[in-house]
Coordinates of C-alpha atoms in Angstrom, one line a residue:
X25 CA -32.5 -0.2 -29.1
X26 CA -32.9 3.5 -28.5
X27 CA -33.6 5.1 -25.1
X28 CA -35.7 8.3 -25.3
X29 CA -36.0 10.7 -22.4
X30 CA -38.9 13.0 -22.1
X31 CA -38.8 16.1 -19.8
X32 CA -42.3 17.4 -19.2
X33 CA -45.1 18.1 -16.7
X34 CA -45.9 14.5 -15.8
X35 CA -47.2 11.3 -17.4
X36 CA -50.2 9.1 -16.8
X37 CA -48.4 5.8 -17.4
X38 CA -51.6 3.8 -16.7
X39 CA -53.4 4.9 -19.8
X40 CA -54.2 1.9 -22.0
X41 CA -52.4 3.5 -25.0
X42 CA -49.1 2.8 -23.1
X43 CA -49.9 -0.8 -22.1
X44 CA -47.1 -2.1 -24.2
X45 CA -44.6 0.8 -23.6
X46 CA -41.3 -0.1 -21.9
X47 CA -40.6 2.5 -19.2
X48 CA -36.9 2.1 -18.2
X49 CA -37.1 4.7 -15.4
X50 CA -39.3 7.5 -14.1
X51 CA -38.7 10.3 -11.6
X52 CA -40.5 13.4 -10.3
X53 CA -37.9 16.2 -9.9
X54 CA -40.7 18.6 -8.7
X55 CA -41.7 16.6 -5.6
X56 CA -38.5 14.5 -5.5
X57 CA -40.2 11.1 -5.8
X58 CA -40.6 8.3 -8.3
X59 CA -44.3 9.1 -9.2
X60 CA -44.6 10.9 -12.5
X61 CA -48.4 10.8 -12.7
X62 CA -50.6 13.4 -11.0
X63 CA -50.4 13.6 -7.2
X64 CA -52.7 15.2 -4.7
X65 CA -50.6 18.3 -4.4
X66 CA -50.4 18.8 -8.2
X67 CA -52.4 21.0 -10.4
X68 CA -55.5 18.9 -11.3
X69 CA -54.4 18.4 -14.9
X70 CA -50.7 18.8 -14.6
X71 CA -49.9 15.6 -16.4
X72 CA -52.1 16.3 -19.4
X73 CA -49.3 18.1 -21.4
X74 CA -46.6 15.5 -20.7
X75 CA -48.9 12.6 -21.4
X76 CA -50.0 14.0 -24.8
X77 CA -46.4 14.7 -25.7
X78 CA -45.4 11.1 -24.7
X79 CA -48.2 9.6 -26.7
X80 CA -46.9 11.1 -29.9
X81 CA -43.8 9.0 -29.3
X82 CA -44.8 5.9 -27.4
X83 CA -48.6 5.3 -27.7
X84 CA -49.5 1.9 -29.3
X85 CA -53.3 1.8 -29.5
X86 CA -54.1 0.5 -33.0
X87 CA -57.2 2.2 -34.4
X88 CA -56.7 5.2 -32.2
X89 CA -53.1 6.4 -32.1
X90 CA -49.7 4.9 -32.7
X91 CA -46.6 7.0 -31.8
X92 CA -43.5 7.4 -33.9
X93 CA -41.3 5.1 -31.8
X94 CA -43.5 2.8 -29.8
X95 CA -40.7 0.2 -29.4
X96 CA -38.2 2.5 -27.8
X97 CA -37.3 2.4 -24.1
X98 CA -38.5 5.5 -22.2
X99 CA -37.1 7.6 -19.4
X100 CA -39.8 9.9 -18.0
X101 CA -38.8 13.0 -16.1
X102 CA -41.3 15.3 -14.5
X103 CA -39.5 18.6 -14.3
X104 CA -42.2 21.2 -14.8
X105 CA -44.4 22.6 -12.0
X106 CA -47.4 24.0 -13.8
X107 CA -48.6 25.8 -10.7
X108 CA -46.0 28.5 -11.2
X109 CA -43.0 29.6 -13.3
X110 CA -39.8 29.7 -11.2
X111 CA -36.2 29.4 -12.0
X112 CA -35.8 26.2 -9.9
X113 CA -37.6 24.5 -12.9
X114 CA -34.5 25.2 -15.0
X115 CA -32.5 23.3 -12.3
X116 CA -35.0 20.4 -12.4
X117 CA -34.5 20.3 -16.2
X118 CA -30.7 20.2 -16.0
X119 CA -30.8 17.5 -13.2
X120 CA -33.2 15.4 -15.3
X121 CA -30.9 15.7 -18.3
X122 CA -28.0 14.5 -16.3
X123 CA -30.1 11.6 -14.9
X124 CA -31.2 10.6 -18.4
X125 CA -27.6 10.6 -19.5
X126 CA -26.7 8.2 -16.7
X127 CA -29.4 5.9 -17.9
X128 CA -28.1 5.7 -21.5
X129 CA -30.6 8.1 -23.2
X130 CA -29.5 9.1 -26.6
X131 CA -32.5 11.1 -27.6
X132 CA -34.3 13.7 -25.4
X133 CA -37.7 15.3 -26.2
X134 CA -38.5 18.5 -24.3
X135 CA -41.6 20.4 -25.0
X136 CA -40.7 23.0 -22.4
X137 CA -39.1 26.4 -22.5
X138 CA -38.0 29.2 -20.2
X139 CA -38.0 33.0 -20.8
X140 CA -40.0 34.9 -18.2
X141 CA -40.5 34.0 -14.5
X142 CA -43.0 35.0 -11.8
X143 CA -40.4 36.9 -9.8
X144 CA -39.9 39.4 -12.7
X145 CA -36.7 37.9 -14.0
X146 CA -36.6 37.3 -17.8
X147 CA -33.9 36.5 -20.3
X148 CA -33.2 39.5 -22.5
X149 CA -33.3 39.2 -26.3
X150 CA -29.5 39.4 -26.4
X151 CA -29.2 36.5 -23.9
X152 CA -30.6 34.0 -26.5
X153 CA -27.2 33.5 -28.1
X154 CA -26.6 29.8 -27.1
X155 CA -24.3 30.6 -24.2
X156 CA -26.3 32.2 -21.4
X157 CA -29.5 30.4 -20.4
X158 CA -29.1 27.6 -17.8
X159 CA -31.0 25.0 -19.9
X160 CA -29.3 26.0 -23.1
X161 CA -25.8 25.5 -21.8
X162 CA -26.9 22.1 -20.4
X163 CA -28.6 21.1 -23.7
X164 CA -25.5 21.9 -25.7
X165 CA -23.3 20.0 -23.2
X166 CA -25.6 17.0 -23.5
X167 CA -25.3 17.1 -27.3
X168 CA -21.5 17.2 -26.9
X169 CA -21.9 13.9 -25.0
X170 CA -23.8 12.4 -28.0
X171 CA -27.4 13.0 -26.9
X172 CA -29.8 14.4 -29.5
X173 CA -31.8 17.1 -27.7
X174 CA -35.1 18.1 -29.4
X175 CA -36.8 21.1 -27.9
X176 CA -39.7 23.4 -28.7
X177 CA -39.3 26.7 -30.4
X178 CA -42.1 28.1 -28.3
X179 CA -45.6 29.5 -28.9
X180 CA -44.9 33.2 -28.8
X181 CA -46.0 33.7 -32.3
X182 CA -45.1 36.1 -35.1
X183 CA -42.4 38.7 -34.7
X184 CA -38.6 39.0 -34.7
X185 CA -36.8 36.7 -32.2
X186 CA -39.8 35.2 -30.3
X187 CA -37.7 32.1 -29.6
X188 CA -37.5 30.6 -26.1
X189 CA -34.7 28.8 -24.3
X190 CA -33.2 26.2 -24.7
X191 CA -34.2 26.5 -28.3
X192 CA -31.3 28.9 -28.9
X193 CA -28.7 26.2 -28.4
X194 CA -26.4 25.7 -31.4
X195 CA -26.4 21.9 -31.1
X196 CA -30.0 21.2 -30.3
X197 CA -32.9 20.5 -32.8
X198 CA -35.4 23.3 -32.3
X199 CA -38.9 22.5 -33.5
X200 CA -41.3 24.9 -35.1
X201 CA -45.0 24.0 -35.8
X202 CA -47.0 24.0 -39.0
X203 CA -50.4 22.7 -40.1
X204 CA -51.1 19.6 -42.2
X205 CA -50.8 21.6 -45.4
X206 CA -47.3 22.9 -44.5
X207 CA -48.4 26.4 -43.5
X208 CA -46.4 27.8 -40.6
X209 CA -48.6 28.0 -37.5
X210 CA -49.3 31.6 -36.4
X211 CA -48.2 30.8 -32.8
X212 CA -44.9 29.1 -33.8
X213 CA -41.9 31.2 -32.4
X214 CA -39.4 32.6 -34.8
X215 CA -35.7 33.3 -34.8
X216 CA -33.0 34.1 -35.4
X217 CA -30.9 33.7 -32.3
X218 CA -29.2 36.8 -30.9
X219 CA -26.0 35.8 -32.6
X220 CA -27.7 35.5 -36.0
X221 CA -28.2 31.7 -36.3
X222 CA -31.3 30.4 -38.1
X223 CA -33.9 29.0 -35.7
X224 CA -36.1 26.9 -35.7
X225 CA -34.1 24.1 -37.3
X226 CA -37.1 22.1 -38.6
X227 CA -40.9 22.1 -38.4
X228 CA -43.4 19.3 -37.9
X229 CA -47.2 19.1 -37.5
X230 CA -48.4 21.2 -34.5
X231 CA -51.9 22.2 -35.4
X232 CA -54.9 20.0 -34.3
X233 CA -52.6 17.0 -33.6
X234 CA -54.3 13.9 -32.2
X235 CA -52.9 12.9 -28.8
X236 CA -53.7 10.9 -25.7
X237 CA -55.6 13.0 -23.1
X238 CA -56.4 11.2 -19.8
X239 CA -58.7 14.1 -18.7
X240 CA -61.3 13.7 -21.4
X241 CA -64.1 11.1 -21.6
X242 CA -62.7 9.6 -24.8
X243 CA -59.1 9.6 -23.5
X244 CA -58.0 11.5 -26.6
X245 CA -57.9 15.1 -27.8
X246 CA -56.5 17.4 -30.5
X247 CA -53.9 20.0 -29.4
X248 CA -51.9 22.9 -30.9
X249 CA -48.4 23.9 -30.2
X250 CA -44.7 23.4 -30.9
X251 CA -45.1 21.0 -28.0
X252 CA -46.6 18.5 -30.5
X253 CA -44.1 19.2 -33.2
X254 CA -41.2 18.4 -30.8
X255 CA -41.9 14.7 -30.0
X256 CA -42.6 14.1 -33.7
X257 CA -39.1 15.3 -34.6
X258 CA -37.6 13.5 -31.6
X259 CA -39.2 10.3 -32.9
X260 CA -37.7 11.0 -36.3
X261 CA -34.3 11.3 -34.6
X262 CA -34.9 8.0 -32.8
X263 CA -35.7 6.2 -36.0
X264 CA -32.5 7.5 -37.6
X265 CA -30.5 6.5 -34.4
X266 CA -31.9 3.0 -34.6
X267 CA -30.7 2.6 -38.2
X268 CA -27.4 4.5 -37.6
X269 CA -26.4 4.0 -34.0
X270 CA -23.0 5.7 -34.3
X271 CA -24.5 9.0 -35.6
X272 CA -23.9 12.1 -33.5
X273 CA -26.6 14.7 -32.8
X274 CA -25.1 16.8 -35.6
X275 CA -25.2 13.9 -38.0
X276 CA -28.9 13.3 -37.2
X277 CA -29.7 17.0 -37.7
X278 CA -27.8 17.0 -41.0
X279 CA -29.7 14.0 -42.2
X280 CA -33.0 15.6 -41.4
X281 CA -32.1 18.9 -42.9
X282 CA -30.8 17.2 -46.1
X283 CA -34.2 16.1 -47.2
X284 CA -36.4 18.8 -45.6
X285 CA -38.6 20.8 -47.9
X286 CA -37.0 24.2 -47.4
X287 CA -33.3 23.0 -47.5
X288 CA -32.5 25.1 -50.5
X289 CA -33.4 28.4 -48.8
X290 CA -33.8 28.0 -45.0
X291 CA -35.0 30.9 -42.9
X292 CA -35.9 31.8 -39.3
X293 CA -39.6 31.0 -39.8
X294 CA -39.5 27.3 -40.8
X295 CA -35.8 26.7 -40.6
X296 CA -35.0 23.9 -43.1
X297 CA -38.6 23.0 -43.2
X298 CA -40.5 19.7 -42.7
X299 CA -38.1 16.7 -43.1
X300 CA -38.9 13.6 -45.1
X301 CA -37.9 11.2 -42.4
X302 CA -37.9 8.0 -44.6
X303 CA -35.5 9.6 -46.9
X304 CA -33.4 10.9 -44.1
X305 CA -33.2 7.5 -42.4
X306 CA -32.5 5.5 -45.6
X307 CA -30.5 8.1 -47.5
X308 CA -28.8 10.2 -44.7
X309 CA -26.2 11.5 -47.1
X310 CA -28.3 11.3 -50.2
X311 CA -26.8 10.1 -53.4
X312 CA -23.1 11.0 -53.9
X313 CA -21.7 11.6 -57.4
X314 CA -18.2 10.2 -57.3
X315 CA -16.7 11.0 -60.7
X316 CA -15.1 11.6 -63.1
X317 CA -12.8 13.7 -60.9
X318 CA -11.9 16.3 -63.5
X319 CA -14.4 18.4 -65.5
X320 CA -12.0 18.1 -68.5
X321 CA -12.5 14.5 -69.5
X322 CA -9.7 12.3 -70.8
X323 CA -12.0 9.8 -72.5
X324 CA -14.8 10.0 -75.1
X325 CA -16.6 7.3 -73.1
X326 CA -16.1 8.4 -69.4
X327 CA -17.2 6.1 -66.6
X328 CA -19.7 7.8 -64.3
X329 CA -19.7 6.7 -60.7
X330 CA -22.0 7.3 -57.7
X331 CA -22.6 5.9 -54.2
X332 CA -25.2 5.9 -51.4
X333 CA -23.3 6.4 -48.2
X334 CA -24.6 4.6 -45.0
X335 CA -27.4 2.9 -46.8
X336 CA -29.0 0.5 -44.3
X337 CA -29.6 -3.1 -45.2
X338 CA -33.4 -2.7 -45.2
X339 CA -33.3 -0.2 -48.0
X340 CA -31.5 -2.7 -50.3
X341 CA -31.5 -3.5 -53.2
X342 CA -31.7 -0.1 -55.0
X343 CA -32.5 0.8 -58.5
X344 CA -30.8 3.8 -60.1
X345 CA -32.1 6.1 -62.8
X346 CA -29.2 7.7 -64.6
X347 CA -29.8 10.8 -66.7
X348 CA -27.1 12.4 -68.8
X349 CA -27.9 15.6 -70.6
X350 CA -26.5 18.5 -72.5
X351 CA -28.2 21.2 -70.4
X352 CA -28.8 21.7 -66.7
X353 CA -32.6 21.5 -67.0
X354 CA -32.2 18.0 -68.5
X355 CA -34.3 18.8 -71.5
X356 CA -31.7 17.7 -74.1
X357 CA -31.2 14.2 -72.7
X358 CA -28.4 11.9 -74.1
X359 CA -29.0 9.0 -71.7
X360 CA -31.9 8.0 -69.6
X361 CA -31.6 4.5 -68.2
X362 CA -32.3 2.4 -65.1
X363 CA -29.5 0.4 -63.6
X364 CA -28.7 -1.8 -60.6
X365 CA -25.0 -1.0 -60.4
X366 CA -23.2 2.2 -59.4
X367 CA -21.2 2.8 -62.5
X368 CA -22.0 3.5 -66.1
X369 CA -19.6 3.8 -69.1
X370 CA -20.9 6.3 -71.6
X371 CA -20.9 4.7 -75.0
X372 CA -23.1 7.3 -76.7
X373 CA -20.9 9.5 -79.0
X374 CA -20.5 13.1 -78.2
X375 CA -18.5 15.5 -80.3
X376 CA -15.3 17.2 -79.2
X377 CA -16.0 20.2 -76.8
X378 CA -19.5 18.9 -76.0
X379 CA -20.6 19.5 -72.5
X380 CA -22.3 16.9 -70.4
X381 CA -24.0 16.9 -67.0
X382 CA -25.6 14.0 -65.1
X383 CA -27.7 13.1 -62.1
X384 CA -28.8 9.9 -60.4
X385 CA -32.1 9.0 -58.7
X386 CA -32.0 6.1 -56.2
X387 CA -35.2 4.2 -55.4
X388 CA -35.9 1.5 -52.9
X389 CA -38.3 -1.4 -53.7
X390 CA -41.1 0.5 -51.9
X391 CA -40.5 3.5 -54.1
X392 CA -38.7 5.9 -51.7
X393 CA -36.7 8.0 -54.1
X394 CA -33.8 10.4 -53.6
X395 CA -32.2 12.3 -56.5
X396 CA -28.7 13.6 -56.4
X397 CA -27.7 17.1 -57.1
X398 CA -26.6 17.5 -60.7
X399 CA -22.9 16.9 -61.4
X400 CA -20.6 19.7 -62.5
X401 CA -20.2 20.2 -66.2
X402 CA -18.0 17.8 -68.0
X403 CA -16.3 18.7 -71.3
X404 CA -15.6 16.0 -74.0
X405 CA -12.0 16.2 -75.1
X406 CA -10.8 16.8 -78.6
X407 CA -10.9 13.7 -80.7
X408 CA -7.5 14.6 -82.1
X409 CA -4.8 16.9 -80.5
X410 CA -1.1 17.4 -80.2
X411 CA -0.1 17.1 -83.9
X412 CA 3.6 16.7 -84.5
X413 CA 5.2 18.3 -86.5
X414 CA 3.2 21.4 -86.0
X415 CA 4.0 25.0 -85.0
X416 CA 2.2 28.2 -86.0
X417 CA 5.5 29.6 -87.3
X418 CA 6.3 26.4 -89.3
X419 CA 8.6 23.5 -88.7
X420 CA 11.8 22.6 -90.6
X421 CA 12.7 18.9 -90.9
X422 CA 15.1 16.9 -93.0
X423 CA 13.3 13.5 -93.5
X424 CA 11.6 13.2 -96.9
X425 CA 9.2 10.7 -95.2
X426 CA 8.5 12.5 -92.0
X427 CA 6.7 10.7 -89.1
X428 CA 3.4 12.5 -88.4
X429 CA 1.9 11.8 -84.9
X430 CA -1.1 12.9 -82.9
X431 CA -2.9 12.0 -79.7
X432 CA -6.4 10.8 -79.2
X433 CA -8.4 10.2 -76.0
X434 CA -9.4 6.7 -74.8
X435 CA -12.8 5.4 -76.0
X436 CA -14.7 2.3 -75.0
X437 CA -15.7 -0.3 -77.6
X438 CA -18.4 0.3 -78.7
X439 CA -18.3 3.1 -80.0
X440 CA -14.6 2.8 -80.5
X441 CA -12.0 2.2 -81.6
X442 CA -11.1 5.4 -83.5
X443 CA -10.0 5.2 -87.1
X444 CA -8.0 8.1 -88.6
X445 CA -7.6 9.7 -92.1
X446 CA -4.5 11.7 -92.8
X447 CA -4.2 14.3 -95.6
X448 CA -1.1 16.2 -96.6
X449 CA -1.6 19.4 -98.7
X450 CA 0.7 21.8 -100.5
X451 CA 0.9 25.0 -98.6
X452 CA 1.2 27.0 -101.8
X453 CA -2.0 26.2 -103.5
X454 CA -3.8 23.7 -101.2
X455 CA -3.4 20.7 -103.6
X456 CA -3.9 17.4 -101.9
X457 CA -0.5 15.7 -102.2
X458 CA -1.0 12.5 -100.2
X459 CA -3.9 10.8 -98.4
X460 CA -4.3 7.7 -96.2
X461 CA -7.6 6.5 -94.7
X462 CA -8.6 4.0 -92.0
X463 CA -5.5 4.2 -89.8
X464 CA -5.9 2.5 -86.4
X465 CA -2.8 4.0 -84.8
X466 CA -1.8 7.6 -84.0
X467 CA 1.2 7.7 -86.3
X468 CA 1.6 7.9 -90.1
X469 CA 4.7 7.7 -92.3
X470 CA 4.2 8.5 -96.0
X471 CA 4.7 5.6 -98.4
X472 CA 6.7 7.9 -100.8
X473 CA 9.1 10.8 -100.6
X474 CA 7.7 14.3 -100.3
X475 CA 9.3 17.2 -102.1
X476 CA 12.0 19.1 -100.4
X477 CA 11.9 22.8 -100.0
X478 CA 8.2 22.8 -100.3
X479 CA 5.9 23.8 -97.4
X480 CA 3.1 21.4 -96.5
X481 CA 0.3 21.4 -94.0
X482 CA -1.7 18.4 -92.9
X483 CA -4.8 17.2 -91.2
X484 CA -6.2 14.3 -89.3
X485 CA -9.8 13.2 -89.3
X486 CA -10.9 10.9 -86.4
X487 CA -13.9 8.7 -87.0
X488 CA -16.3 6.9 -84.8
X489 CA -19.0 5.2 -86.9
X490 CA -20.7 7.9 -88.9
X491 CA -19.3 10.7 -86.6
X492 CA -16.1 12.4 -87.4
X493 CA -13.9 15.3 -86.2
X494 CA -11.1 16.9 -88.2
X495 CA -8.1 18.9 -87.0
X496 CA -5.7 20.8 -89.3
X497 CA -2.1 21.7 -88.5
X498 CA -1.7 25.3 -87.4
X499 CA 1.5 25.8 -89.3
X500 CA 3.4 24.2 -92.1
X501 CA 6.3 21.8 -92.2
X502 CA 9.1 22.0 -94.7
X503 CA 11.6 19.4 -95.6
X504 CA 15.0 21.1 -95.9
X505 CA 17.5 20.0 -98.5
X506 CA 20.9 20.9 -97.0
X507 CA 22.8 20.0 -100.2
X508 CA 24.1 22.6 -102.6
X509 CA 21.3 23.6 -105.0
X510 CA 21.8 22.5 -108.6
X511 CA 19.2 25.0 -109.9
X512 CA 18.5 28.6 -109.2
X513 CA 14.9 28.9 -108.1
X514 CA 12.4 31.3 -106.5
X515 CA 9.8 29.4 -104.4
X516 CA 6.3 30.5 -104.0
X517 CA 6.0 32.6 -100.9
X518 CA 4.0 31.2 -97.9
X519 CA 1.5 31.8 -96.6
X520 CA -0.1 33.1 -99.7
X521 CA -2.4 35.0 -99.5
X522 CA -1.2 36.8 -96.3
X523 CA -1.7 37.9 -93.6
X524 CA -3.1 34.5 -92.6
X525 CA -5.3 35.2 -89.6
X526 CA -6.3 31.5 -89.2
X527 CA -2.8 30.5 -88.1
X528 CA -1.7 33.9 -86.8
X529 CA 1.0 34.7 -89.4
X530 CA 1.1 38.5 -90.2
X531 CA 3.9 38.2 -92.8
X532 CA 4.9 36.0 -95.7
X533 CA 8.2 34.2 -96.2
X534 CA 10.3 34.1 -99.4
X535 CA 12.8 31.3 -100.2
X536 CA 15.2 31.1 -103.1
X537 CA 18.1 28.9 -104.2
X538 CA 21.2 30.0 -106.0
X539 CA 23.1 27.4 -108.0
X540 CA 26.0 29.8 -108.5
X541 CA 27.2 32.9 -106.7
X542 CA 26.9 36.4 -108.1
X543 CA 25.0 39.6 -108.0
X544 CA 21.4 39.2 -106.7
X545 CA 18.5 41.5 -106.3
X546 CA 15.2 40.6 -104.6
X547 CA 12.4 43.1 -104.7
X548 CA 8.6 43.4 -104.1
X549 CA 6.9 45.1 -107.0
X550 CA 3.4 46.3 -107.6
X551 CA 1.6 45.2 -110.7
X552 CA 2.8 48.3 -112.6
X553 CA 6.4 47.2 -112.0
X554 CA 7.2 49.9 -109.3
X555 CA 9.5 48.7 -106.5
X556 CA 7.6 48.7 -103.3
X557 CA 10.2 47.1 -101.0
X558 CA 13.7 45.8 -101.5
X559 CA 15.0 42.8 -99.6
X560 CA 18.3 42.0 -101.3
X561 CA 20.7 43.9 -101.3
X562 CA 20.0 45.7 -98.1
X563 CA 21.0 46.0 -94.4
X564 CA 21.0 42.2 -94.0
X565 CA 22.4 41.1 -97.4
X566 CA 25.2 42.2 -99.6
X567 CA 24.7 42.6 -103.4
X568 CA 27.0 39.6 -104.0
X569 CA 25.7 36.3 -102.6
X570 CA 27.3 32.9 -102.5
X571 CA 25.6 29.8 -104.0
X572 CA 23.2 28.3 -101.4
X573 CA 19.7 28.1 -100.1
X574 CA 18.2 31.3 -98.6
X575 CA 15.1 32.1 -96.6
X576 CA 15.0 29.0 -94.4
X577 CA 15.3 29.2 -90.7
X578 CA 18.2 27.5 -89.1
X579 CA 17.7 24.0 -87.8
X580 CA 16.6 24.3 -84.2
X581 CA 15.3 27.8 -84.7
X582 CA 11.6 28.6 -84.2
X583 CA 9.5 28.8 -87.3
X584 CA 10.4 27.9 -90.9
X585 CA 11.6 31.3 -92.2
X586 CA 14.7 33.5 -92.0
X587 CA 13.2 36.6 -90.5
X588 CA 15.4 38.7 -92.9
X589 CA 13.4 37.4 -95.9
X590 CA 9.9 38.1 -94.5
X591 CA 7.6 40.8 -96.0
X592 CA 4.9 42.2 -93.8
X593 CA 3.2 44.3 -96.4
X594 CA 5.1 47.6 -95.8
X595 CA 6.9 49.7 -98.4
X596 CA 10.4 51.0 -98.0
X597 CA 9.2 53.9 -95.8
X598 CA 7.3 51.5 -93.4
X599 CA 3.8 52.4 -94.6
X600 CA 1.3 49.5 -95.1
X601 CA 0.6 49.1 -98.8
X602 CA -2.9 48.7 -100.3
X603 CA -4.6 45.4 -100.5
X604 CA -3.9 43.6 -103.8
X605 CA -1.6 41.6 -105.9
X606 CA 2.2 42.1 -105.8
X607 CA 5.2 40.4 -107.3
X608 CA 8.3 38.9 -105.8
X609 CA 11.1 39.4 -108.3
X610 CA 14.5 37.6 -108.0
X611 CA 17.3 38.8 -110.4
X612 CA 20.3 36.4 -110.5
X613 CA 23.1 35.6 -112.9
X614 CA 20.9 32.6 -114.0
X615 CA 18.0 34.8 -114.9
X616 CA 15.0 36.6 -113.5
X617 CA 12.3 34.8 -111.5
X618 CA 8.8 36.1 -110.5
X619 CA 6.1 34.8 -108.1
X620 CA 2.7 36.3 -107.5
X621 CA 1.9 37.5 -104.0
X622 CA -1.6 38.3 -102.7
X623 CA -1.7 40.8 -99.8
X624 CA -5.0 40.9 -97.9
X625 CA -4.4 44.3 -96.5
X626 CA -3.9 46.0 -93.1
X627 CA -5.9 44.8 -90.0
X628 CA -4.2 41.6 -88.9

């Protein structure tokens, strides 16, 4: 189903190796006739080169040589006059290319090139930019029409920019040569092009390659040159075209590059290297990792997805090896399993903040394997987040049985569902006030009333089997009693000790209740009884206060403390006091009240 055109020096179509080859058309552009074999006015061995090249594609002589694409249809164009090197041969080449296009050729193999001519003309190094040489312009035009043109890099050897035309074309596949061990042949021409593009594109065997030779007694010979590498790559292009008939020349080149041995670091010696043609044909786009879409997962058990674009029917069914690891070298492996589908839901438990990476290897039944690139990092979400009520500065509420809520990511079963333990602690001394375990929802309402005017903090522990993760509230919540106090009371300051670096609070808050109005004094004393700082009376409070509750933030205001009744560890002159124990002293008509304050010192 693929028509391949070969542009060369001539072809001995009567050789037995081509007995089963289908020649769609043949033409001699040198002598303007339909005979592509040697004629009386030819050089005696003119057709040797073209016949050898053709055999690497079309020969079908079991036990001797079988070409890469023996069942293709062939268009044979004799364009090269080996008796001289003149510029009319470029015109022959272009005419043959147009002729091949008219006959439906979709792959062209040309082991020819043009640089220096007998009349003294030569293309300058700067001309090899893809836009100057006659054959280069024609080759790129053919590629634009959907013809994959494969051409030889040349045999001008080592050095900078030893490439020949039309190998400088930006849309052609330029073939370099290597030996059977993958070592670049010394004669293989190098790039880059004059405009800096890497050439050759790919390499193929070009050293001691076995071909048909009608001018030897055996009918066969071994040859060297990028001329041999070119038809091998053209045959590869034809095989891909057979399986993927809609592919453009650029698609075919991309498929060959994708699995070539130097794809990671191409250069202008070997290009992208030697392609793995089976992989390129069966896995032209490799294995694509399709998700999750966001590196920050929303589930403890994400679904990993992958696909194999343009997989031909003959490659199916596939088996997939999935590897999930905690490092990019895949040494700390979490999952290593073989699957037939293209999705996998992770049921193995990973802690919050864990990082995961995965890759997939696809294998055909005859063990042609392709491995994907590794995925980006994925981060396991917190098992518990968004606690409410929670604010670093504290939260004031009125309900004696407040509703505590949190969020948790989705999780498959198994290992889910989550269960949750809730603990409520006194902010003053850390005493556990209330606890509930084994909750299956993300909401908790205490079964009994909590104390009003008392700061609490709380925590949630999420559990999956034997694994757990705990999150503590960043700040406290306080249930405010708006009724008139019946008792005069000084509450324990909070946080205490302070500053509290864990929740970002540099100062401590002091609350008090007055059952009756009168003269009030609130001071901070050191342990010797000396006044360090005075809060009431002062700039913010008169000496006579009405009955009421003091120190709370207003409902709707941020935090849980009236900023006028915060102490940040400074004395009356604004100097930070020494680390140690201090006393809050409240003097009222109902008596004097004292609470112990622990100051952790400067350096918050």
